[in-house]
Short mmCIF file of C-alpha atoms in Angstrom, two decimals:
data_model
loop_
_atom_site.label_atom_id
_atom_site.label_comp_id
_atom_site.label_asym_id
_atom_site.label_seq_id
_atom_site.Cartn_x
_atom_site.Cartn_y
_atom_site.Cartn_z
CA MET A 1 60.12 13.39 44.88
CA GLY A 2 60.29 9.63 45.38
CA ILE A 3 63.24 7.27 45.36
CA LYS A 4 64.95 7.32 41.97
CA VAL A 5 64.98 3.95 40.25
CA VAL A 6 66.14 2.33 37.03
CA VAL A 7 63.80 -0.26 35.51
CA SER A 8 65.03 -3.56 34.11
CA PHE A 9 62.83 -3.32 31.05
CA SER A 10 62.03 -5.99 28.47
CA GLY A 11 59.17 -4.18 26.75
CA GLY A 12 56.84 -7.01 27.78
CA LYS A 13 53.82 -7.08 30.05
CA ASP A 14 55.55 -8.00 33.31
CA SER A 15 58.17 -5.26 33.13
CA MET A 16 55.49 -2.74 32.12
CA LEU A 17 53.23 -3.76 35.00
CA SER A 18 56.14 -3.56 37.44
CA LEU A 19 56.90 -0.06 36.12
CA HIS A 20 53.23 0.92 36.54
CA LYS A 21 53.18 -0.34 40.11
CA ALA A 22 56.49 1.33 40.95
CA ILE A 23 55.13 4.68 39.77
CA SER A 24 51.94 4.09 41.78
CA LEU A 25 54.07 3.41 44.87
CA GLY A 26 55.81 6.75 44.45
CA TYR A 27 59.10 5.68 42.90
CA GLU A 28 60.67 7.96 40.29
CA PRO A 29 61.93 6.04 37.23
CA ILE A 30 64.92 7.83 35.73
CA ALA A 31 65.59 5.27 32.99
CA LEU A 32 64.49 2.08 31.32
CA MET A 33 67.40 -0.35 30.94
CA THR A 34 67.16 -3.00 28.23
CA THR A 35 69.79 -5.57 27.30
CA ILE A 36 70.41 -5.92 23.58
CA ASN A 37 71.90 -9.00 21.93
CA LYS A 38 74.84 -7.40 20.16
CA ASN A 39 74.95 -10.22 17.62
CA LYS A 40 71.34 -9.62 16.51
CA GLY A 41 70.52 -6.03 17.49
CA ASP A 42 67.25 -6.98 19.21
CA SER A 43 66.50 -7.29 22.92
CA TRP A 44 67.47 -10.43 24.74
CA PHE A 45 64.66 -12.95 25.35
CA HIS A 46 61.79 -10.88 23.85
CA ASP A 47 63.54 -10.09 20.54
CA ILE A 48 62.14 -6.55 20.35
CA SER A 49 63.91 -4.13 18.02
CA SER A 50 65.82 -1.16 19.37
CA ASP A 51 63.64 1.13 17.28
CA LEU A 52 60.43 -0.11 18.91
CA LEU A 53 61.95 0.22 22.37
CA LYS A 54 62.94 3.80 21.57
CA GLN A 55 59.37 4.53 20.49
CA VAL A 56 58.05 3.15 23.77
CA SER A 57 60.56 5.28 25.67
CA LEU A 58 59.30 8.40 23.90
CA ALA A 59 55.65 7.43 24.39
CA ILE A 60 56.02 6.99 28.16
CA ASN A 61 58.55 9.82 28.53
CA ILE A 62 61.23 7.82 30.34
CA PRO A 63 64.79 7.75 28.94
CA LEU A 64 66.03 4.44 27.52
CA LEU A 65 69.44 2.90 28.09
CA LEU A 66 70.26 0.14 25.59
CA VAL A 67 72.91 -2.20 26.97
CA GLU A 68 74.64 -4.24 24.27
CA CYS A 69 76.07 -7.55 25.45
CA ASP A 70 76.56 -11.16 24.51
CA GLY A 71 75.92 -14.28 26.53
CA GLU A 72 79.45 -14.47 27.89
CA ASN A 73 79.62 -10.98 29.42
CA TYR A 74 75.90 -10.48 30.13
CA GLU A 75 76.14 -10.23 33.92
CA ASN A 76 79.24 -8.04 33.95
CA THR A 77 77.81 -5.65 31.36
CA PHE A 78 74.51 -5.48 33.26
CA GLU A 79 76.36 -4.50 36.43
CA ILE A 80 78.40 -1.84 34.63
CA ALA A 81 75.14 -0.34 33.36
CA LEU A 82 73.69 -0.41 36.88
CA LYS A 83 76.76 1.39 38.21
CA ASN A 84 76.29 4.07 35.55
CA MET A 85 72.67 4.45 36.62
CA LYS A 86 73.73 4.73 40.25
CA ASN A 87 76.12 7.52 39.27
CA LEU A 88 73.13 9.29 37.70
CA GLY A 89 71.18 9.08 40.95
CA ALA A 90 69.42 5.72 40.91
CA GLU A 91 69.03 4.14 44.33
CA ALA A 92 67.28 0.94 43.26
CA CYS A 93 66.42 -1.26 40.29
CA ILE A 94 62.89 -2.44 39.51
CA PHE A 95 62.44 -6.00 38.26
CA GLY A 96 59.32 -7.69 36.86
CA ASP A 97 59.84 -11.18 38.26
CA ILE A 98 56.83 -12.85 39.86
CA ASP A 99 57.72 -16.08 41.62
CA ILE A 100 60.74 -17.83 40.10
CA ALA A 101 63.31 -17.78 42.89
CA HIS A 102 66.49 -18.00 40.81
CA HIS A 103 65.37 -15.06 38.66
CA ARG A 104 64.93 -12.95 41.79
CA GLU A 105 68.26 -14.12 43.15
CA TRP A 106 69.96 -13.09 39.91
CA GLY A 107 68.59 -9.54 40.18
CA GLU A 108 69.45 -9.30 43.86
CA ILE A 109 73.06 -10.34 43.22
CA ARG A 110 73.45 -7.77 40.43
CA CYS A 111 72.15 -5.07 42.76
CA GLN A 112 74.21 -6.21 45.74
CA ASN A 113 77.32 -5.98 43.58
CA THR A 114 76.45 -2.40 42.62
CA ASN A 115 75.12 -1.15 45.97
CA LEU A 116 71.56 -0.73 44.73
CA GLU A 117 68.33 -1.99 46.22
CA ALA A 118 66.46 -4.64 44.20
CA ILE A 119 62.69 -4.07 44.13
CA PHE A 120 60.16 -6.61 42.85
CA PRO A 121 56.66 -5.02 42.73
CA LEU A 122 55.02 -8.18 41.34
CA TRP A 123 56.68 -10.66 43.68
CA GLN A 124 54.45 -13.50 44.92
CA GLY A 125 51.46 -12.12 43.06
CA ASN A 126 49.06 -14.63 41.53
CA ARG A 127 50.13 -15.11 37.91
CA GLU A 128 46.64 -15.15 36.44
CA ALA A 129 45.51 -12.22 38.59
CA LEU A 130 48.50 -10.15 37.48
CA VAL A 131 47.97 -10.64 33.75
CA LYS A 132 44.27 -9.88 34.20
CA GLU A 133 45.16 -6.74 36.16
CA PHE A 134 47.47 -5.71 33.32
CA ILE A 135 44.60 -5.96 30.85
CA GLU A 136 42.09 -4.26 33.15
CA LEU A 137 44.43 -1.31 33.69
CA GLY A 138 44.10 -0.61 29.98
CA TYR A 139 47.45 -1.85 28.72
CA LYS A 140 47.62 -3.39 25.28
CA ALA A 141 50.17 -6.02 24.34
CA ILE A 142 50.60 -8.33 21.39
CA ILE A 143 52.08 -11.79 21.54
CA LYS A 144 55.51 -11.22 20.04
CA LYS A 145 57.02 -14.68 20.48
CA VAL A 146 55.61 -18.17 21.01
CA ASN A 147 57.19 -21.47 21.93
CA LEU A 148 55.77 -23.90 19.40
CA ASN A 149 56.17 -26.75 21.87
CA ASN A 150 53.41 -25.13 23.94
CA MET A 151 51.31 -22.92 21.70
CA SER A 152 50.39 -22.80 18.02
CA ALA A 153 51.44 -20.15 15.52
CA ASP A 154 47.85 -18.85 15.54
CA PHE A 155 48.57 -16.96 18.77
CA LEU A 156 51.34 -14.85 17.24
CA GLY A 157 50.43 -11.19 16.76
CA LYS A 158 47.22 -11.38 18.79
CA THR A 159 46.45 -8.77 21.42
CA LEU A 160 46.15 -10.01 25.00
CA THR A 161 42.52 -10.01 26.11
CA HIS A 162 40.56 -11.94 28.71
CA GLU A 163 39.20 -14.09 25.89
CA LEU A 164 42.70 -14.85 24.60
CA LEU A 165 43.83 -15.84 28.09
CA LYS A 166 41.12 -18.51 28.08
CA GLU A 167 42.45 -19.83 24.77
CA ILE A 168 46.00 -19.89 26.15
CA GLU A 169 44.79 -21.80 29.19
CA LYS A 170 43.19 -24.42 26.94
CA THR A 171 46.63 -25.26 25.52
CA GLY A 172 47.83 -26.21 28.99
CA SER A 173 50.17 -23.23 29.05
CA ASP A 174 50.59 -20.86 31.96
CA VAL A 175 48.30 -17.92 31.17
CA CYS A 176 51.04 -15.50 32.21
CA GLY A 177 53.65 -17.25 30.06
CA GLU A 178 56.04 -17.53 33.00
CA ASN A 179 57.44 -20.82 31.74
CA GLY A 180 58.48 -19.27 28.43
CA GLU A 181 55.34 -20.24 26.52
CA TYR A 182 55.06 -16.74 25.04
CA HIS A 183 56.45 -13.22 25.28
CA THR A 184 54.71 -9.91 24.63
CA PHE A 185 55.33 -6.39 23.39
CA VAL A 186 53.36 -3.61 25.11
CA TYR A 187 52.33 -0.93 22.64
CA ASP A 188 49.80 1.20 24.54
CA GLY A 189 48.41 1.88 27.99
CA PRO A 190 47.61 4.45 30.66
CA ILE A 191 51.16 5.82 30.92
CA PHE A 192 51.55 6.10 27.11
CA SER A 193 51.08 9.47 25.42
CA LYS A 194 50.49 7.68 22.11
CA GLU A 195 50.18 4.17 20.75
CA VAL A 196 53.26 2.47 19.34
CA LEU A 197 52.49 0.44 16.23
CA LEU A 198 54.19 -2.63 14.85
CA GLN A 199 54.52 -2.15 11.11
CA ASN A 200 56.07 -4.21 8.32
CA THR A 201 56.03 -7.49 10.20
CA LYS A 202 57.00 -10.98 9.20
CA ASN A 203 57.13 -14.32 10.98
CA ILE A 204 60.47 -15.99 11.66
CA ILE A 205 60.91 -19.54 12.91
CA ASN A 206 64.01 -20.08 15.06
CA GLU A 207 64.22 -23.72 16.19
CA ASN A 208 60.98 -24.22 18.16
CA THR A 209 60.25 -20.52 18.56
CA LEU A 210 58.12 -18.34 16.29
CA LEU A 211 58.87 -14.62 16.28
CA LEU A 212 56.95 -11.62 15.04
CA SER A 213 59.73 -9.47 13.62
CA THR A 214 59.90 -5.99 12.12
CA TYR A 215 61.92 -5.24 9.04
#
């Protein structure tokens, strides 16, 4: 058995690819850990519903820990959840950050404060190469959220493909969306036992952000 890890999990492509790589490296994920905005009931940053996250958890057969928090107590609540995971046997936390230094530092501090190792399987990878690898591995993700300052509403709800990456690049956006141009929801792939479907969707505009929401 490999080192037991908890995965900081958004439900998007980067966290899914980091999970895939962690498994390939021999780590044993004992839980997915997702922060939930307690004022809205959806995940922080990606705005994915708890129900969809639970379906993903079932499809990939890894338990899900939903961590409710607000902006004021986010870090403290995250660390409490990490401590609980450590008590259940986790020795490290997997993060999906690629190359933004302050994001890595944030994860490292949370782990230092809870005596866990912070592991970044995607770190310093080429952004474009990583998103292409994600697609080539057979994962399927839809664009769940777009920043209308960077990309048009036409991208919302589309599945990531090599062709779509070319269209994203034409907008001047980072193809991996690392600057917040878009976020994804992964609904199928090689570690899934079944596809997770988005049903009953509607578009919601929140300031300059367009969301694909379930209801």
